[in-house]
PDB file of C-alpha atoms in Angstrom:
ATOM      1  CA  UNK A   1      38.065  87.038  38.229  1.00 68.00           C
ATOM      2  CA  UNK A   2      36.576  83.539  37.796  1.00 73.00           C
ATOM      3  CA  UNK A   3      38.168  83.381  34.230  1.00 75.00           C
ATOM      4  CA  UNK A   4      41.520  84.375  35.682  1.00 73.00           C
ATOM      5  CA  UNK A   5      41.132  81.717  38.436  1.00 70.00           C
ATOM      6  CA  UNK A   6      40.155  78.852  36.149  1.00 75.00           C
ATOM      7  CA  UNK A   7      41.413  79.633  32.651  1.00 80.00           C
ATOM      8  CA  UNK A   8      44.640  81.565  33.064  1.00 81.00           C
ATOM      9  CA  UNK A   9      46.315  80.198  36.203  1.00 85.00           C
ATOM     10  CA  UNK A  10      44.487  78.365  38.934  1.00 88.00           C
ATOM     11  CA  UNK A  11      44.782  80.464  42.119  1.00 88.00           C
ATOM     12  CA  UNK A  12      45.406  83.768  40.291  1.00 87.00           C
ATOM     13  CA  UNK A  13      41.891  85.025  40.864  1.00 85.00           C
ATOM     14  CA  UNK A  14      41.880  83.911  44.461  1.00 88.00           C
ATOM     15  CA  UNK A  15      45.061  85.804  45.056  1.00 88.00           C
ATOM     16  CA  UNK A  16      43.640  88.829  43.385  1.00 87.00           C
ATOM     17  CA  UNK A  17      40.675  88.602  45.767  1.00 88.00           C
ATOM     18  CA  UNK A  18      43.306  88.998  48.467  1.00 89.00           C
ATOM     19  CA  UNK A  19      43.123  85.496  49.856  1.00 89.00           C
ATOM     20  CA  UNK A  20      46.314  83.867  50.898  1.00 90.00           C
ATOM     21  CA  UNK A  21      45.113  80.438  49.736  1.00 88.00           C
ATOM     22  CA  UNK A  22      45.427  81.766  46.232  1.00 89.00           C
ATOM     23  CA  UNK A  23      49.209  81.645  46.463  1.00 92.00           C
ATOM     24  CA  UNK A  24      49.155  78.028  47.591  1.00 93.00           C
ATOM     25  CA  UNK A  25      46.884  77.225  44.684  1.00 93.00           C
ATOM     26  CA  UNK A  26      49.193  78.922  42.293  1.00 93.00           C
ATOM     27  CA  UNK A  27      52.190  77.012  43.590  1.00 95.00           C
ATOM     28  CA  UNK A  28      50.270  73.646  43.362  1.00 95.00           C
ATOM     29  CA  UNK A  29      49.161  74.298  39.872  1.00 94.00           C
ATOM     30  CA  UNK A  30      52.578  75.610  38.683  1.00 94.00           C
ATOM     31  CA  UNK A  31      54.392  72.748  40.304  1.00 96.00           C
ATOM     32  CA  UNK A  32      51.934  70.221  38.811  1.00 96.00           C
ATOM     33  CA  UNK A  33      52.343  71.665  35.356  1.00 95.00           C
ATOM     34  CA  UNK A  34      56.125  71.556  35.562  1.00 97.00           C
ATOM     35  CA  UNK A  35      56.071  67.936  36.756  1.00 97.00           C
ATOM     36  CA  UNK A  36      53.756  66.990  34.003  1.00 96.00           C
ATOM     37  CA  UNK A  37      55.911  68.701  31.383  1.00 97.00           C
ATOM     38  CA  UNK A  38      59.094  67.088  32.715  1.00 96.00           C
ATOM     39  CA  UNK A  39      57.448  63.705  32.740  1.00 95.00           C
ATOM     40  CA  UNK A  40      56.166  64.114  29.140  1.00 94.00           C
ATOM     41  CA  UNK A  41      59.517  65.338  27.750  1.00 95.00           C
ATOM     42  CA  UNK A  42      61.394  62.614  29.794  1.00 93.00           C
ATOM     43  CA  UNK A  43      59.000  59.841  28.425  1.00 92.00           C
ATOM     44  CA  UNK A  44      59.414  61.077  24.850  1.00 93.00           C
ATOM     45  CA  UNK A  45      63.227  61.022  25.017  1.00 92.00           C
ATOM     46  CA  UNK A  46      63.362  57.706  26.649  1.00 90.00           C
ATOM     47  CA  UNK A  47      61.013  56.351  23.982  1.00 90.00           C
ATOM     48  CA  UNK A  48      63.112  57.865  21.213  1.00 92.00           C
ATOM     49  CA  UNK A  49      66.491  56.812  22.512  1.00 91.00           C
ATOM     50  CA  UNK A  50      65.601  53.243  23.440  1.00 89.00           C
ATOM     51  CA  UNK A  51      63.007  52.721  20.681  1.00 86.00           C
ATOM     52  CA  UNK A  52      60.962  50.865  23.297  1.00 86.00           C
ATOM     53  CA  UNK A  53      57.680  52.119  24.812  1.00 82.00           C
ATOM     54  CA  UNK A  54      58.210  52.693  28.548  1.00 80.00           C
ATOM     55  CA  UNK A  55      55.974  50.932  30.939  1.00 84.00           C
ATOM     56  CA  UNK A  56      53.495  52.420  33.271  1.00 81.00           C
ATOM     57  CA  UNK A  57      55.958  52.145  36.234  1.00 86.00           C
ATOM     58  CA  UNK A  58      58.432  54.389  34.457  1.00 89.00           C
ATOM     59  CA  UNK A  59      59.454  57.413  36.538  1.00 92.00           C
ATOM     60  CA  UNK A  60      58.549  59.810  33.807  1.00 93.00           C
ATOM     61  CA  UNK A  61      55.124  58.389  33.434  1.00 93.00           C
ATOM     62  CA  UNK A  62      54.659  58.577  37.269  1.00 95.00           C
ATOM     63  CA  UNK A  63      55.896  62.204  37.255  1.00 95.00           C
ATOM     64  CA  UNK A  64      53.383  63.040  34.414  1.00 95.00           C
ATOM     65  CA  UNK A  65      50.427  61.421  36.202  1.00 96.00           C
ATOM     66  CA  UNK A  66      51.368  63.051  39.620  1.00 96.00           C
ATOM     67  CA  UNK A  67      51.824  66.388  37.900  1.00 97.00           C
ATOM     68  CA  UNK A  68      48.365  66.169  36.332  1.00 96.00           C
ATOM     69  CA  UNK A  69      46.929  65.206  39.719  1.00 96.00           C
ATOM     70  CA  UNK A  70      48.430  68.205  41.426  1.00 96.00           C
ATOM     71  CA  UNK A  71      47.211  70.487  38.650  1.00 95.00           C
ATOM     72  CA  UNK A  72      43.697  69.014  38.871  1.00 95.00           C
ATOM     73  CA  UNK A  73      43.691  69.423  42.687  1.00 95.00           C
ATOM     74  CA  UNK A  74      44.623  73.016  42.364  1.00 94.00           C
ATOM     75  CA  UNK A  75      42.093  73.584  39.659  1.00 93.00           C
ATOM     76  CA  UNK A  76      39.151  72.175  41.600  1.00 94.00           C
ATOM     77  CA  UNK A  77      40.242  74.030  44.663  1.00 92.00           C
ATOM     78  CA  UNK A  78      40.267  77.381  42.557  1.00 91.00           C
ATOM     79  CA  UNK A  79      36.847  76.435  41.328  1.00 91.00           C
ATOM     80  CA  UNK A  80      35.551  76.060  44.977  1.00 91.00           C
ATOM     81  CA  UNK A  81      37.306  79.374  45.904  1.00 90.00           C
ATOM     82  CA  UNK A  82      35.681  81.143  42.931  1.00 88.00           C
ATOM     83  CA  UNK A  83      32.249  79.932  43.973  1.00 89.00           C
ATOM     84  CA  UNK A  84      32.872  80.949  47.575  1.00 89.00           C
ATOM     85  CA  UNK A  85      34.127  84.497  46.549  1.00 86.00           C
ATOM     86  CA  UNK A  86      31.069  84.977  44.241  1.00 87.00           C
ATOM     87  CA  UNK A  87      28.697  83.981  47.033  1.00 86.00           C
ATOM     88  CA  UNK A  88      30.278  86.231  49.618  1.00 85.00           C
ATOM     89  CA  UNK A  89      30.266  89.183  47.241  1.00 79.00           C
ATOM     90  CA  UNK A  90      26.531  88.684  46.428  1.00 76.00           C
ATOM     91  CA  UNK A  91      25.689  88.546  50.139  1.00 71.00           C
ATOM     92  CA  UNK A  92      27.690  91.806  50.865  1.00 65.00           C
ATOM     93  CA  UNK A  93      26.284  93.815  47.873  1.00 57.00           C
ATOM     94  CA  UNK A  94      22.889  94.764  49.314  1.00 62.00           C
ATOM     95  CA  UNK A  95      24.365  95.755  52.732  1.00 57.00           C
ATOM     96  CA  UNK A  96      27.014  97.872  50.986  1.00 59.00           C
ATOM     97  CA  UNK A  97      24.337  99.480  48.701  1.00 60.00           C
ATOM     98  CA  UNK A  98      22.239 100.388  51.727  1.00 60.00           C
ATOM     99  CA  UNK A  99      25.221 101.827  53.554  1.00 61.00           C
ATOM    100  CA  UNK A 100      26.196 103.988  50.594  1.00 66.00           C
ATOM    101  CA  UNK A 101      22.733 105.649  50.030  1.00 65.00           C
ATOM    102  CA  UNK A 102      22.720 109.280  50.917  1.00 68.00           C
ATOM    103  CA  UNK A 103      20.855 110.293  54.045  1.00 65.00           C
ATOM    104  CA  UNK A 104      17.491 111.886  53.457  1.00 67.00           C
ATOM    105  CA  UNK A 105      17.277 115.638  53.931  1.00 69.00           C
ATOM    106  CA  UNK A 106      16.192 116.734  57.367  1.00 72.00           C
ATOM    107  CA  UNK A 107      12.556 117.454  57.773  1.00 70.00           C
ATOM    108  CA  UNK A 108      12.189 120.993  59.082  1.00 65.00           C
ATOM    109  CA  UNK A 109      10.600 124.297  58.589  1.00 62.00           C
ATOM    110  CA  UNK A 110      11.454 126.009  55.413  1.00 55.00           C
TER     111      UNK A 110
END
C-alpha cells in the first residue's frame, strides 16, 4: 500500500485504506501534475515560436512551478498518511491476534 501511495499515485494507497483524505490527495496530485505538464508544454511552444527564452514571470513557468508545488504537497501528505496507517495497523495487530485465538477447551471430568 505504501508503494501505491508514494510511487503510483499519491493518495491511492490512502484511498485503498478507506480514508476519505486519499481522494483529496489524489485530486491535488493529479491537478498538480496536469498544471506542471501544461506549464511545461506552454513554455516549450512559447520558446519555439518566439525564439526567445521566456522569463521567470511567464505564466507557463508559474503554472509549472505551482503544479510541482501542489504535487509535492500531495506527495508529502501521502507519505504522512502512509506512516500513520502503518502505525495504526501495527498497534491493532496484537489485539486482533488475541481476539482471534480459539478459546481453550473447558476443564471438566472426562
